[in-house]
Structure formats: structure tokens, C-alpha cells
Coordinates of C-alpha atoms in Angstrom, one line a residue:
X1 CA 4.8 16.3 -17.3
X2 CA 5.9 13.1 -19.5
X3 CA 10.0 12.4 -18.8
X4 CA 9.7 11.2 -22.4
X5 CA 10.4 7.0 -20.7
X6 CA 7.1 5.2 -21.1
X7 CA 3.6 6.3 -22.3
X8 CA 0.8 8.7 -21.0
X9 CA -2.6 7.0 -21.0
X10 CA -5.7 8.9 -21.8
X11 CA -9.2 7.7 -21.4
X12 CA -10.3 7.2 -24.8
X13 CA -11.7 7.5 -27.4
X14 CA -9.2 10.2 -28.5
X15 CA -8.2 12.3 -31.6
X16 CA -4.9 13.3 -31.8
X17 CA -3.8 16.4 -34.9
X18 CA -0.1 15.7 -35.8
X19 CA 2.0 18.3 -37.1
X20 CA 1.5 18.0 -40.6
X21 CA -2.4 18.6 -40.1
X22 CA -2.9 14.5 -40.1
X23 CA -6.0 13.6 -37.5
X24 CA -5.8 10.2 -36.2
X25 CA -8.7 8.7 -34.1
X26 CA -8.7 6.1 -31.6
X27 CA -11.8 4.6 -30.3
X28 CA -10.0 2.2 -27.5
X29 CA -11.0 2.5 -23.7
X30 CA -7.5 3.5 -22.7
X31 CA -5.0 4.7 -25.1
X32 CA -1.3 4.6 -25.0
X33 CA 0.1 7.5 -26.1
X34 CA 4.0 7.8 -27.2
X35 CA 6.5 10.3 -25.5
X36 CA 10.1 8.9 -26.2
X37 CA 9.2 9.4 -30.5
X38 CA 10.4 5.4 -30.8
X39 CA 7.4 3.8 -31.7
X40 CA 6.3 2.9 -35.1
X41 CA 2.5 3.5 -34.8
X42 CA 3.3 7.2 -33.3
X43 CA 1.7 9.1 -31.6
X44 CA 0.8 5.6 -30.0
X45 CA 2.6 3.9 -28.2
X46 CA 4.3 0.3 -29.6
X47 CA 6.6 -0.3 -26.3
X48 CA 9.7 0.5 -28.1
X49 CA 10.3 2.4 -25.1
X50 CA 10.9 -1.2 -23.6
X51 CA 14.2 -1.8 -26.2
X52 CA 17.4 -0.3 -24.6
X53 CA 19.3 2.1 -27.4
X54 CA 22.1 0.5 -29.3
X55 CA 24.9 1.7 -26.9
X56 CA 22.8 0.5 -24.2
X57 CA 22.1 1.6 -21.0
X58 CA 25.1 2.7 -18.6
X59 CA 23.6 2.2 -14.9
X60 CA 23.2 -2.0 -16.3
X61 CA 26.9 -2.3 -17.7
X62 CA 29.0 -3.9 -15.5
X63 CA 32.5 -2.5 -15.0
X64 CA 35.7 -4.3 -16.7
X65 CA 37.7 -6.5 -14.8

């Protein structure tokens, strides 16, 4: 199961139903498809997963001195 960091690729062509009844079609080889709900072409993936959030991420901060 998708831990919602990265995308799940599917061999293509696929056709994806969205929530609001919208069906949208990809004929690619391979598609990318979104699980963290960042990217702007969703349900495909962008790599906005790649940008950290704006408070950043924790485990790269380094302490105060």
C-alpha cells in the first residue's frame, strides 16, 4: 500500500474515474500516479512530492547552537 511519499506506477494506458464522475485517460507506457494529493495535474503525478512542506522537514534541520 502507497505511504502517500512518491508515486505508484501503472503500466499504461490507464483510465482513472475521479470523484466527481470526471474520467481521465492516459495512453503513456508507464504512468505516474499521485498519492501525497500535491501535484497539480492529479491524479498524476508532477513530483511535487520532491518539494519539502513549508516548515520543512525535521530529520534535515540541524539543531541550534
Amino acid at each position: 500500500m502507497p505511504d502517500g511519499v512518491g508515486p505508484v506506477l501503472v503500466d499504461g494506458p490507464v483510465e482513472v474515474v475521479l470523484p466527481d464522475g470526471t474520467t481521465v485517460r492516459s495512453e503513456r507506457p508507464v504512468v505516474a500516479l499521485c498519492t501525497c494529493r500535491r501535484s497539480r495535474r492529479f491524479p498524476f503525478c508532477d513530483t511535487s512530492h520532491r518539494r519539502r512542506s513549508p516548515s520543512g522537514d525535521l530529520r534535515r534541520q540541524r539543531p541550534s547552537q
